[in-house]
Amino acid sequence: MKDNDPAKLIAIVEDDPDIAKIIEQMLGDFGFRTHWCRSGADLLRRLRTLAPDLCIIDLGLPDMDGIEAMQRVRAQSACGILILTGRAHVSDRVMGLELGADDYMLKPFEPRELVARVRSILRRRENAAHSSAERIAEFAGWQFNLGNNTLTSPAGSEQVLSTSESELLKVFVSNPNRILQREQLMGTRDLSPTDRSIDVRISRLRRKLEPDADSPAFIKTVYGAGYLFLATVTWVAAPAGAL
Ligand code: CA
């Protein structure tokens, strides 16, 4: 299995040992390394030393809300994030995606499906890294480094985008001033986002990019057609070692 080589490390944040064991076993069977954290604090304490490729985060944690744990991970790391939730509320899932998760799964889940989602997120991350290393897109004073998913504002403040946000912005900066249909924005590989999750990603990106998200200057909605990225984009090579 080429995409598991070298073995990717998956951190599992889950307070239920039985569920954690099932996940560890299944991921192990597919060639992943795993590390089980019993709490959000446990993960955050080890995040830098572990440097996981992806975190699976249970939303119902004993010590903190999983959403908060996720946000704190996202603030420190560009790793993939898969949310696991027993909550049936759509708002939690949407909020998770808005705040930077790459995907979510509802409990109870089919372990093989979980592995498929994990592999899909990791594959997207690798494809993004390979095809876009050392490239920076500049538009209206903004800089988007496709090699490390970093977005820098005209004022110089940096933020790391999630994998899904980066993919979306990459499609936009690669195709400026063109109407893009939802299907084009979803990417070509085994993604299964609904129309709704694209809208969630768009609004998330707008909040990071647009001074006034209610009246967006860059990402325009073209009703009945899709979206359009309105900007002049120039490309520069990233400085050596910037990755
Ligand atoms: Ca739990």
GROMACS .gro file of N, CA, C and O in nm, residues 155-203:
model
  196
  155ALA      N    1  -0.197   4.257   0.567
  155ALA     CA    2  -0.135   4.314   0.687
  155ALA      C    3  -0.025   4.224   0.743
  155ALA      O    4   0.045   4.261   0.837
  156GLY      N    5  -0.013   4.102   0.687
  156GLY     CA    6   0.096   4.014   0.728
  156GLY      C    7   0.059   3.908   0.829
  156GLY      O    8   0.146   3.834   0.875
  157SER      N    9  -0.069   3.897   0.865
  157SER     CA   10  -0.104   3.793   0.962
  157SER      C   11  -0.126   3.661   0.889
  157SER      O   12  -0.189   3.656   0.783
  158GLU      N   13  -0.073   3.554   0.948
  158GLU     CA   14  -0.076   3.423   0.884
  158GLU      C   15  -0.178   3.332   0.950
  158GLU      O   16  -0.196   3.336   1.070
  159GLN      N   17  -0.243   3.250   0.867
  159GLN     CA   18  -0.324   3.143   0.923
  159GLN      C   19  -0.308   3.019   0.837
  159GLN      O   20  -0.292   3.028   0.716
  160VAL      N   21  -0.310   2.904   0.904
  160VAL     CA   22  -0.300   2.777   0.834
  160VAL      C   23  -0.441   2.729   0.802
  160VAL      O   24  -0.525   2.720   0.890
  161LEU      N   25  -0.465   2.703   0.674
  161LEU     CA   26  -0.597   2.655   0.633
  161LEU      C   27  -0.606   2.503   0.647
  161LEU      O   28  -0.505   2.435   0.641
  162SER      N   29  -0.726   2.453   0.666
  162SER     CA   30  -0.746   2.308   0.669
  162SER      C   31  -0.724   2.253   0.528
  162SER      O   32  -0.721   2.328   0.430
  163THR      N   33  -0.711   2.122   0.517
  163THR     CA   34  -0.690   2.059   0.387
  163THR      C   35  -0.803   2.095   0.291
  163THR      O   36  -0.779   2.132   0.176
  164SER      N   37  -0.925   2.085   0.339
  164SER     CA   38  -1.037   2.109   0.247
  164SER      C   39  -1.045   2.256   0.206
  164SER      O   40  -1.076   2.289   0.092
  165GLU      N   41  -1.017   2.347   0.300
  165GLU     CA   42  -1.016   2.489   0.265
  165GLU      C   43  -0.906   2.519   0.164
  165GLU      O   44  -0.925   2.594   0.068
  166SER      N   45  -0.789   2.458   0.184
  166SER     CA   46  -0.676   2.481   0.094
  166SER      C   47  -0.707   2.432  -0.046
  166SER      O   48  -0.673   2.497  -0.144
  167GLU      N   49  -0.771   2.315  -0.053
  167GLU     CA   50  -0.804   2.261  -0.184
  167GLU      C   51  -0.898   2.353  -0.259
  167GLU      O   52  -0.884   2.377  -0.378
  168LEU      N   53  -0.992   2.405  -0.185
  168LEU     CA   54  -1.089   2.494  -0.245
  168LEU      C   55  -1.020   2.622  -0.294
  168LEU      O   56  -1.040   2.664  -0.408
  169LEU      N   57  -0.938   2.681  -0.208
  169LEU     CA   58  -0.870   2.805  -0.247
  169LEU      C   59  -0.774   2.779  -0.363
  169LEU      O   60  -0.757   2.864  -0.451
  170LYS      N   61  -0.714   2.660  -0.365
  170LYS     CA   62  -0.623   2.627  -0.474
  170LYS      C   63  -0.699   2.625  -0.608
  170LYS      O   64  -0.648   2.677  -0.709
  171VAL      N   65  -0.818   2.568  -0.608
  171VAL     CA   66  -0.897   2.567  -0.732
  171VAL      C   67  -0.930   2.710  -0.772
  171VAL      O   68  -0.920   2.748  -0.889
  172PHE      N   69  -0.966   2.793  -0.673
  172PHE     CA   70  -1.000   2.932  -0.704
  172PHE      C   71  -0.881   3.008  -0.763
  172PHE      O   72  -0.893   3.071  -0.868
  173VAL      N   73  -0.766   3.003  -0.695
  173VAL     CA   74  -0.653   3.084  -0.744
  173VAL      C   75  -0.598   3.029  -0.876
  173VAL      O   76  -0.536   3.102  -0.952
  174SER      N   77  -0.623   2.902  -0.902
  174SER     CA   78  -0.578   2.844  -1.030
  174SER      C   79  -0.673   2.876  -1.144
  174SER      O   80  -0.638   2.861  -1.261
  175ASN      N   81  -0.795   2.916  -1.109
  175ASN     CA   82  -0.896   2.947  -1.211
  175ASN      C   83  -0.967   3.079  -1.181
  175ASN      O   84  -1.088   3.081  -1.160
  176PRO      N   85  -0.891   3.189  -1.173
  176PRO     CA   86  -0.956   3.315  -1.137
  176PRO      C   87  -1.048   3.365  -1.248
  176PRO      O   88  -1.028   3.332  -1.366
  177ASN      N   89  -1.147   3.440  -1.208
  177ASN     CA   90  -1.236   3.509  -1.302
  177ASN      C   91  -1.309   3.414  -1.398
  177ASN      O   92  -1.337   3.449  -1.511
  178ARG      N   93  -1.333   3.295  -1.349
  178ARG     CA   94  -1.409   3.196  -1.426
  178ARG      C   95  -1.518   3.142  -1.337
  178ARG      O   96  -1.496   3.117  -1.219
  179ILE      N   97  -1.636   3.118  -1.396
  179ILE     CA   98  -1.742   3.056  -1.317
  179ILE      C   99  -1.708   2.909  -1.295
  179ILE      O  100  -1.679   2.837  -1.390
  180LEU      N  101  -1.706   2.869  -1.170
  180LEU     CA  102  -1.674   2.731  -1.136
  180LEU      C  103  -1.798   2.664  -1.078
  180LEU      O  104  -1.859   2.717  -0.984
  181GLN      N  105  -1.832   2.550  -1.134
  181GLN     CA  106  -1.947   2.478  -1.081
  181GLN      C  107  -1.907   2.404  -0.954
  181GLN      O  108  -1.790   2.377  -0.931
  182ARG      N  109  -2.009   2.369  -0.878
  182ARG     CA  110  -1.982   2.299  -0.753
  182ARG      C  111  -1.897   2.174  -0.772
  182ARG      O  112  -1.810   2.144  -0.692
  183GLU      N  113  -1.927   2.101  -0.880
  183GLU     CA  114  -1.853   1.975  -0.904
  183GLU      C  115  -1.704   2.003  -0.922
  183GLU      O  116  -1.620   1.925  -0.880
  184GLN      N  117  -1.673   2.114  -0.989
  184GLN     CA  118  -1.533   2.148  -1.009
  184GLN      C  119  -1.466   2.183  -0.877
  184GLN      O  120  -1.349   2.157  -0.855
  185LEU      N  121  -1.543   2.244  -0.790
  185LEU     CA  122  -1.488   2.286  -0.662
  185LEU      C  123  -1.472   2.170  -0.565
  185LEU      O  124  -1.393   2.175  -0.473
  186MET      N  125  -1.549   2.064  -0.587
  186MET     CA  126  -1.541   1.950  -0.496
  186MET      C  127  -1.417   1.867  -0.521
  186MET      O  128  -1.380   1.785  -0.439
  187GLY      N  129  -1.352   1.886  -0.637
  187GLY     CA  130  -1.236   1.804  -0.668
  187GLY      C  131  -1.281   1.678  -0.738
  187GLY      O  132  -1.399   1.649  -0.748
  188THR      N  133  -1.185   1.601  -0.785
  188THR     CA  134  -1.219   1.489  -0.871
  188THR      C  135  -1.213   1.355  -0.799
  188THR      O  136  -1.275   1.259  -0.841
  189ARG      N  137  -1.139   1.348  -0.690
  189ARG     CA  138  -1.123   1.217  -0.627
  189ARG      C  139  -1.241   1.182  -0.539
  189ARG      O  140  -1.339   1.251  -0.535
  190ASP      N  141  -1.223   1.073  -0.466
  190ASP     CA  142  -1.336   1.012  -0.398
  190ASP      C  143  -1.392   1.099  -0.286
  190ASP      O  144  -1.398   1.058  -0.172
  191LEU      N  145  -1.427   1.218  -0.320
  191LEU     CA  146  -1.488   1.305  -0.221
  191LEU      C  147  -1.638   1.281  -0.224
  191LEU      O  148  -1.695   1.252  -0.327
  192SER      N  149  -1.699   1.295  -0.110
  192SER     CA  150  -1.843   1.278  -0.110
  192SER      C  151  -1.913   1.396  -0.046
  192SER      O  152  -2.011   1.379   0.024
  193PRO      N  153  -1.861   1.517  -0.063
  193PRO     CA  154  -1.931   1.627   0.003
  193PRO      C  155  -2.065   1.653  -0.065
  193PRO      O  156  -2.075   1.644  -0.186
  194THR      N  157  -2.160   1.684   0.013
  194THR     CA  158  -2.288   1.725  -0.044
  194THR      C  159  -2.272   1.870  -0.089
  194THR      O  160  -2.174   1.935  -0.057
  195ASP      N  161  -2.368   1.918  -0.163
  195ASP     CA  162  -2.367   2.060  -0.200
  195ASP      C  163  -2.349   2.145  -0.076
  195ASP      O  164  -2.282   2.245  -0.078
  196ARG      N  165  -2.412   2.101   0.029
  196ARG     CA  166  -2.411   2.178   0.151
  196ARG      C  167  -2.270   2.194   0.208
  196ARG      O  168  -2.235   2.299   0.259
  197SER      N  169  -2.190   2.086   0.201
  197SER     CA  170  -2.058   2.098   0.261
  197SER      C  171  -1.971   2.192   0.178
  197SER      O  172  -1.882   2.257   0.231
  198ILE      N  173  -1.996   2.201   0.047
  198ILE     CA  174  -1.924   2.300  -0.033
  198ILE      C  175  -1.961   2.440   0.015
  198ILE      O  176  -1.876   2.527   0.032
  199ASP      N  177  -2.088   2.462   0.038
  199ASP     CA  178  -2.131   2.593   0.086
  199ASP      C  179  -2.068   2.627   0.221
  199ASP      O  180  -2.029   2.741   0.245
  200VAL      N  181  -2.056   2.525   0.305
  200VAL     CA  182  -1.992   2.546   0.435
  200VAL      C  183  -1.846   2.586   0.415
  200VAL      O  184  -1.796   2.679   0.478
  201ARG      N  185  -1.779   2.517   0.324
  201ARG     CA  186  -1.637   2.549   0.300
  201ARG      C  187  -1.622   2.688   0.241
  201ARG      O  188  -1.529   2.761   0.275
  202ILE      N  189  -1.712   2.724   0.152
  202ILE     CA  190  -1.707   2.857   0.092
  202ILE      C  191  -1.722   2.963   0.201
  202ILE      O  192  -1.645   3.059   0.208
  203SER      N  193  -1.818   2.943   0.290
  203SER     CA  194  -1.842   3.048   0.390
  203SER      C  195  -1.726   3.054   0.489
  203SER      O  196  -1.690   3.160   0.538
   0.00000   0.00000   0.00000
